[in-house]
Amino acid sequence: MAEVSQRSKAWARTMSGHDVDGQTVTCHATSTALLEPGPVIGRRIREEREAAMLRPGATMARGAGNRAVPEEPDPERTCFERDRDRIVHSTAFRRLAGKTQVVVHPTDHQRTRLTHALEVAQVARSVAAGIGANVTLADAMAMGHDCGHGPGGHAAEEAFDLFLPEGFDHATWGADVALSSLNLCAETLDGIRNHSWSRPAPSTVEGEVVSFADRIAYCAHDLEDAERAGIVSTADLPEEVREVAGADRRTQLSVFIRAVIDSTCATGRVSMDGVTASALAALRRFNYERIYTRPESVGQSEAVVEVLRGLVTYYLAHPRLVASEFLATDADRTHQVVAYVAGMTDHFAFSRAEELLGWDASRLPVGMGRGF
């Protein structure tokens, strides 16, 4: 039997923490940081602070929130804090760690849907704080905005469209299927459902903030990922982008975030001035032409579509192989099977394709489904 290391023994000695006075325990034996004792800052006090600090038009947290199934208010957290926590602890959110953002490449630095969600949340919190909106609600929307995505990026939407009369939209699927069991507030779901610019406008300023935050974040970080993967060079960026927003992610985020804050505070509408908005559009157009629709991306999308359609067809014929939690819903069998496949990570989906469909792994782009 291997001997326990000194490091492990030292860690084990912290099992019970450190007794201070026979009644309280601290993490560290040398703790000196102190806070003046006082009442717990619970939900009601937090709601009062929101009402005092947020601008008129911001969405205020109230009680248990506007939920499909009524609940009792939480004594400590506001309704939107509960939503954020439920999303972060959900299976749908965790699975984003194994889902492609855009660039599939065998390095440790490329974004996943999970890291994308975190970056969108950072942008959304910055904007919401700057304009006096509800930071927590924007954070919750941003964390959950992509939970409806299937494996392999946006190509999953094309794959699942074949089976659903209403089509498959990751935004509506996230709000109405992937996160439906969480009983989130109507405002949170609205922001998730309508974050895409092609959707109807969200009903809250926080939802509008997340719509901008999503585009700002992915335009900047998809460019960075593509450059690291050797797909593009920032030297090729349009001059408009370089002059207005810079060529690196840090500068671009700063410029775009500040533009939304300044325009919104000046006009009262969540917006961006025309010059900066034009630069953002030029950056997105560059990414679209040089990253999203390049031949390798199209080939990746075609592989994703073929794999996912094959899996749905297979599971429709063999429903006993579908996880029981998906078969327990009130949806029809096709929607149950699509929900099961849509929830898969890239690696799991493609490993099932190899096992069940005889899919040749060599047909996959490097990195996808192998060591992802």
Coordinates of C-alpha atoms in Angstrom, one line a residue:
M1 CA 0.0 0.0 0.0
A2 CA 1.4 3.4 -1.0
E3 CA 2.4 5.7 1.9
V4 CA 0.2 8.8 2.4
S5 CA 2.2 11.9 1.4
Q6 CA 3.0 14.7 3.8
R7 CA 0.9 17.0 1.6
S8 CA -2.1 14.7 2.0
K9 CA -1.6 14.5 5.8
A10 CA -1.4 18.3 6.1
W11 CA -4.6 18.6 4.1
A12 CA -6.4 16.0 6.3
R13 CA -5.4 18.0 9.4
T14 CA -7.7 20.8 8.3
M15 CA -10.8 18.4 8.4
S16 CA -12.5 20.2 11.3
G17 CA -11.2 23.8 10.9
H18 CA -10.0 25.7 13.9
D19 CA -12.0 26.3 17.1
V20 CA -12.0 29.9 18.2
D21 CA -14.0 30.0 21.4
G22 CA -15.6 26.7 21.8
Q23 CA -18.6 27.8 19.7
T24 CA -17.3 29.0 16.4
V25 CA -14.9 27.5 13.8
T26 CA -12.7 29.3 11.3
C27 CA -10.9 28.0 8.2
H28 CA -7.5 29.3 9.2
A29 CA -5.7 29.1 12.5
T30 CA -4.4 32.6 11.9
S31 CA -7.6 34.3 10.9
T32 CA -7.6 38.1 11.7
A33 CA -10.1 39.6 9.2
L34 CA -13.2 40.9 11.1
L35 CA -16.5 42.3 10.1
E36 CA -18.7 44.3 12.5
P37 CA -21.5 42.0 13.7
G38 CA -25.0 42.9 12.6
P39 CA -28.2 41.4 11.2
V40 CA -28.3 39.0 8.3
I41 CA -28.6 40.9 4.9
G42 CA -31.6 38.8 3.7
R43 CA -33.9 39.0 0.8
R44 CA -36.0 41.9 2.0
I45 CA -33.1 44.1 2.7
R46 CA -31.6 43.2 -0.7
E47 CA -34.9 44.1 -2.4
E48 CA -35.0 47.4 -0.6
R49 CA -31.4 48.2 -1.7
E50 CA -32.4 47.4 -5.3
A51 CA -35.3 49.7 -5.2
A52 CA -33.1 52.5 -3.8
M53 CA -30.2 52.0 -6.2
L54 CA -31.5 50.8 -9.6
R55 CA -32.8 53.2 -12.2
P56 CA -36.5 53.4 -13.0
G57 CA -37.2 50.9 -15.7
A58 CA -34.8 48.3 -14.2
T59 CA -36.5 45.0 -13.2
M60 CA -36.9 44.7 -9.5
A61 CA -36.8 41.4 -7.6
R62 CA -40.0 40.8 -5.6
G63 CA -40.7 38.0 -3.3
A64 CA -40.6 34.5 -4.8
G65 CA -40.9 35.9 -8.4
N66 CA -43.3 35.4 -11.2
R67 CA -43.0 31.6 -11.7
A68 CA -45.3 29.1 -13.5
V69 CA -45.5 27.1 -10.3
P70 CA -45.9 29.4 -7.2
E71 CA -43.2 29.1 -4.5
E72 CA -42.5 30.5 -1.1
P73 CA -40.0 33.3 -1.1
D74 CA -36.4 32.4 -0.1
P75 CA -35.5 34.1 3.2
E76 CA -31.9 34.9 2.0
R77 CA -31.9 35.2 -1.8
T78 CA -33.9 37.3 -4.2
C79 CA -35.9 35.5 -6.8
F80 CA -33.3 36.3 -9.5
E81 CA -30.5 35.1 -7.3
R82 CA -32.3 31.8 -6.9
D83 CA -32.7 31.6 -10.7
R84 CA -29.0 32.1 -11.3
D85 CA -28.1 29.5 -8.7
R86 CA -30.5 27.0 -10.2
I87 CA -29.0 27.5 -13.7
V88 CA -25.5 27.2 -12.5
H89 CA -26.3 23.9 -10.7
S90 CA -28.3 22.5 -13.5
T91 CA -27.2 19.5 -15.7
A92 CA -27.9 21.6 -18.9
F93 CA -25.4 24.2 -17.7
R94 CA -22.7 21.7 -16.8
R95 CA -23.0 20.0 -20.1
L96 CA -22.0 23.2 -21.9
A97 CA -18.4 22.4 -20.8
G98 CA -18.4 19.6 -23.4
K99 CA -20.1 21.5 -26.3
T100 CA -18.4 23.3 -29.1
Q101 CA -18.5 27.1 -29.3
V102 CA -17.1 27.6 -32.8
V103 CA -13.4 26.6 -33.2
V104 CA -12.7 22.9 -32.8
H105 CA -9.0 22.5 -32.2
P106 CA -6.9 20.3 -29.9
T107 CA -5.6 22.9 -27.5
D108 CA -6.4 23.9 -24.0
H109 CA -7.4 27.4 -24.9
Q110 CA -10.4 27.2 -27.2
R111 CA -13.8 28.3 -25.8
T112 CA -16.6 25.9 -25.1
R113 CA -20.3 26.9 -24.7
L114 CA -19.6 27.0 -20.9
T115 CA -16.7 29.5 -21.1
H116 CA -18.7 31.5 -23.6
A117 CA -21.6 31.7 -21.2
L118 CA -19.3 33.0 -18.5
E119 CA -17.9 35.6 -20.8
V120 CA -21.3 36.8 -21.8
A121 CA -22.2 37.0 -18.1
Q122 CA -19.2 39.2 -17.5
V123 CA -20.1 41.6 -20.3
A124 CA -23.8 41.6 -19.2
R125 CA -22.9 42.4 -15.6
S126 CA -20.6 45.2 -16.6
V127 CA -23.2 46.8 -18.8
A128 CA -26.0 46.3 -16.3
A129 CA -24.0 47.8 -13.5
G130 CA -23.1 50.8 -15.6
I131 CA -26.6 51.6 -16.6
G132 CA -28.3 50.9 -13.2
A133 CA -30.1 47.7 -14.3
N134 CA -30.5 44.5 -12.3
V135 CA -27.1 42.9 -12.4
T136 CA -28.3 39.6 -10.9
L137 CA -31.1 39.2 -13.5
A138 CA -28.7 39.9 -16.4
D139 CA -26.3 37.4 -14.9
A140 CA -28.9 34.7 -14.7
M141 CA -30.1 35.3 -18.2
A142 CA -26.5 35.2 -19.5
M143 CA -25.6 32.0 -17.7
G144 CA -28.7 30.3 -19.1
H145 CA -28.8 31.8 -22.6
D146 CA -27.1 28.9 -24.4
C147 CA -28.4 25.9 -22.4
G148 CA -30.6 24.9 -25.3
H149 CA -27.7 24.3 -27.7
G150 CA -27.1 20.8 -29.0
P151 CA -23.7 19.2 -29.7
G152 CA -21.5 20.5 -32.4
G153 CA -22.5 24.2 -32.5
H154 CA -25.3 25.8 -34.5
A155 CA -25.4 22.9 -37.0
A156 CA -27.4 21.0 -34.4
E157 CA -30.3 23.3 -35.0
E158 CA -30.3 22.4 -38.7
A159 CA -30.1 18.7 -37.8
F160 CA -33.1 18.8 -35.4
D161 CA -35.2 21.0 -37.7
L162 CA -35.9 17.9 -39.7
F163 CA -37.8 16.3 -36.9
L164 CA -39.8 19.1 -35.4
P165 CA -42.7 20.9 -37.2
E166 CA -41.9 24.1 -35.3
G167 CA -38.2 23.8 -36.0
F168 CA -35.4 23.8 -33.4
D169 CA -34.1 27.2 -32.0
H170 CA -31.6 26.9 -29.2
A171 CA -33.0 30.0 -27.5
T172 CA -36.6 28.8 -27.2
W173 CA -35.4 25.3 -26.6
G174 CA -33.3 26.4 -23.7
A175 CA -36.1 28.3 -22.0
D176 CA -39.0 25.9 -22.8
V177 CA -37.2 22.5 -22.6
A178 CA -33.7 22.3 -21.3
L179 CA -34.3 24.6 -18.3
S180 CA -38.1 24.1 -17.9
S181 CA -37.8 21.9 -14.8
L182 CA -36.1 24.7 -12.9
N183 CA -39.3 26.8 -12.6
L184 CA -37.4 30.0 -13.4
C185 CA -39.0 33.4 -13.2
A186 CA -40.8 34.6 -16.3
E187 CA -38.4 37.5 -16.8
T188 CA -35.4 35.2 -16.7
L189 CA -37.0 32.8 -19.2
D190 CA -37.9 35.7 -21.5
G191 CA -34.3 36.9 -21.6
I192 CA -33.1 33.4 -22.5
R193 CA -35.8 32.8 -25.0
N194 CA -35.3 36.1 -26.8
H195 CA -31.6 36.8 -26.6
S196 CA -30.9 36.1 -30.3
W197 CA -31.3 39.2 -32.5
S198 CA -33.6 37.4 -34.9
R199 CA -36.1 36.8 -32.0
P200 CA -38.7 39.2 -30.7
A201 CA -37.3 41.8 -28.3
P202 CA -37.0 40.8 -24.7
S203 CA -39.5 42.5 -22.4
T204 CA -36.9 43.8 -19.9
V205 CA -33.8 46.1 -20.2
E206 CA -31.8 43.3 -18.7
G207 CA -32.8 41.0 -21.6
E208 CA -31.8 43.6 -24.1
V209 CA -28.4 43.9 -22.3
V210 CA -27.8 40.2 -22.6
S211 CA -28.6 40.4 -26.4
F212 CA -25.8 42.9 -26.8
A213 CA -23.5 41.0 -24.4
D214 CA -23.8 37.8 -26.3
R215 CA -22.8 39.4 -29.6
I216 CA -20.1 41.5 -28.1
A217 CA -18.6 38.4 -26.3
Y218 CA -18.6 36.0 -29.2
C219 CA -17.4 38.4 -31.8
A220 CA -14.4 39.2 -29.7
H221 CA -13.6 35.7 -28.4
D222 CA -14.3 33.8 -31.6
L223 CA -11.7 36.0 -33.3
E224 CA -9.2 35.3 -30.6
D225 CA -9.8 31.5 -30.8
A226 CA -9.5 31.5 -34.5
E227 CA -6.3 33.5 -34.4
R228 CA -4.8 31.1 -31.9
A229 CA -5.9 28.2 -34.1
G230 CA -4.1 29.7 -37.1
I231 CA -7.4 30.3 -39.0
V232 CA -7.2 34.1 -39.3
S233 CA -4.8 36.9 -38.5
T234 CA -5.9 40.1 -36.8
A235 CA -3.7 41.9 -39.4
D236 CA -6.5 41.1 -41.9
L237 CA -9.2 42.8 -39.8
P238 CA -11.1 45.6 -41.6
E239 CA -9.6 49.0 -40.9
E240 CA -12.9 50.2 -39.5
V241 CA -12.7 47.5 -36.7
R242 CA -9.1 48.3 -35.9
E243 CA -9.6 52.0 -35.8
V244 CA -12.8 52.0 -33.7
A245 CA -12.5 48.9 -31.5
G246 CA -8.9 47.7 -31.7
A247 CA -7.5 44.3 -32.8
D248 CA -7.4 42.4 -29.5
R249 CA -10.2 41.0 -27.3
R250 CA -9.5 43.2 -24.3
T251 CA -9.7 46.4 -26.2
Q252 CA -12.7 45.3 -28.2
L253 CA -14.7 44.3 -25.1
S254 CA -13.8 47.6 -23.4
V255 CA -14.9 49.7 -26.4
F256 CA -18.1 47.8 -27.0
I257 CA -19.2 47.7 -23.4
R258 CA -18.5 51.4 -22.9
A259 CA -20.5 52.2 -26.0
V260 CA -23.6 50.4 -24.8
I261 CA -23.3 52.0 -21.4
D262 CA -22.8 55.5 -22.8
S263 CA -25.6 55.3 -25.4
T264 CA -28.1 53.7 -23.0
C265 CA -27.5 56.3 -20.3
A266 CA -27.8 59.1 -22.8
T267 CA -31.0 57.8 -24.6
G268 CA -32.7 55.5 -22.1
R269 CA -32.8 52.7 -24.7
V270 CA -30.3 49.8 -24.6
S271 CA -28.3 50.7 -27.6
M272 CA -25.0 51.5 -29.1
D273 CA -23.9 54.6 -31.1
G274 CA -23.8 54.2 -34.9
V275 CA -20.0 54.4 -35.3
T276 CA -19.3 51.6 -32.8
A277 CA -22.3 49.5 -33.9
S278 CA -20.9 49.6 -37.4
A279 CA -17.5 48.4 -36.2
L280 CA -19.2 45.6 -34.3
A281 CA -21.1 44.6 -37.4
A282 CA -17.9 44.7 -39.5
L283 CA -16.2 42.4 -37.0
R284 CA -19.1 40.0 -37.0
R285 CA -19.1 40.1 -40.9
F286 CA -15.4 39.3 -40.9
N287 CA -15.9 36.4 -38.5
Y288 CA -18.8 35.1 -40.6
E289 CA -16.8 35.1 -43.8
R290 CA -13.4 34.0 -42.5
I291 CA -14.4 31.7 -39.6
Y292 CA -18.0 30.5 -39.5
T293 CA -18.4 29.8 -43.3
R294 CA -14.9 28.7 -44.2
P295 CA -14.7 25.3 -45.9
E296 CA -13.5 23.5 -42.8
S297 CA -16.5 24.9 -40.8
V298 CA -18.9 23.9 -43.5
G299 CA -17.5 20.4 -43.4
Q300 CA -17.7 20.2 -39.7
S301 CA -21.3 21.3 -39.8
E302 CA -22.2 18.7 -42.4
A303 CA -20.7 16.0 -40.2
V304 CA -22.6 17.3 -37.2
V305 CA -25.9 17.3 -39.1
E306 CA -25.4 13.7 -40.4
V307 CA -24.4 12.4 -37.0
L308 CA -27.2 14.0 -35.0
R309 CA -29.9 13.1 -37.6
G310 CA -28.6 9.5 -37.5
L311 CA -28.8 9.4 -33.7
V312 CA -32.3 10.8 -33.6
T313 CA -33.5 8.3 -36.2
Y314 CA -31.8 5.4 -34.3
Y315 CA -33.2 6.3 -30.9
L316 CA -36.7 6.7 -32.4
A317 CA -36.4 3.1 -33.5
H318 CA -34.8 2.0 -30.2
P319 CA -36.5 4.1 -27.5
R320 CA -35.5 1.7 -24.7
L321 CA -31.9 3.2 -25.1
V322 CA -33.1 6.7 -24.3
A323 CA -32.5 7.9 -20.7
S324 CA -35.6 7.4 -18.6
E325 CA -35.7 11.0 -17.5
F326 CA -36.4 12.1 -21.0
L327 CA -39.1 9.5 -21.6
A328 CA -40.9 10.6 -18.4
T329 CA -42.0 14.0 -19.8
D330 CA -45.4 14.8 -21.4
A331 CA -43.8 15.5 -24.8
D332 CA -44.4 13.2 -27.7
R333 CA -41.7 10.6 -28.5
T334 CA -40.0 12.6 -31.2
H335 CA -39.5 15.6 -28.9
Q336 CA -38.4 13.3 -26.1
V337 CA -35.7 11.8 -28.3
V338 CA -34.6 15.2 -29.7
A339 CA -34.3 16.4 -26.1
Y340 CA -32.1 13.5 -25.2
V341 CA -29.7 13.9 -28.2
A342 CA -29.7 17.7 -27.9
G343 CA -28.5 17.4 -24.3
M344 CA -25.5 15.3 -25.2
T345 CA -22.0 16.7 -25.2
D346 CA -19.9 16.5 -28.4
H347 CA -17.9 13.6 -27.1
F348 CA -20.8 11.6 -26.0
A349 CA -22.8 12.2 -29.2
F350 CA -20.0 11.2 -31.5
S351 CA -19.0 8.2 -29.3
R352 CA -22.6 7.0 -29.6
A353 CA -22.5 7.5 -33.3
E354 CA -19.4 5.3 -33.6
E355 CA -20.9 2.7 -31.4
L356 CA -24.5 2.6 -32.7
L357 CA -24.2 3.9 -36.2
G358 CA -20.7 2.6 -37.2
W359 CA -19.6 6.2 -37.7
D360 CA -16.0 6.5 -38.9
A361 CA -14.2 8.8 -36.4
S362 CA -11.7 9.9 -39.1
R363 CA -14.5 11.8 -40.7
L364 CA -14.7 14.2 -37.7
P365 CA -12.7 17.4 -37.6
V366 CA -9.6 17.1 -35.4
G367 CA -10.5 17.5 -31.8
M368 CA -14.3 16.9 -32.0
G369 CA -15.3 13.8 -30.1
R370 CA -11.7 12.8 -29.5
G371 CA -10.1 13.9 -26.4
F372 CA -12.5 16.9 -26.2

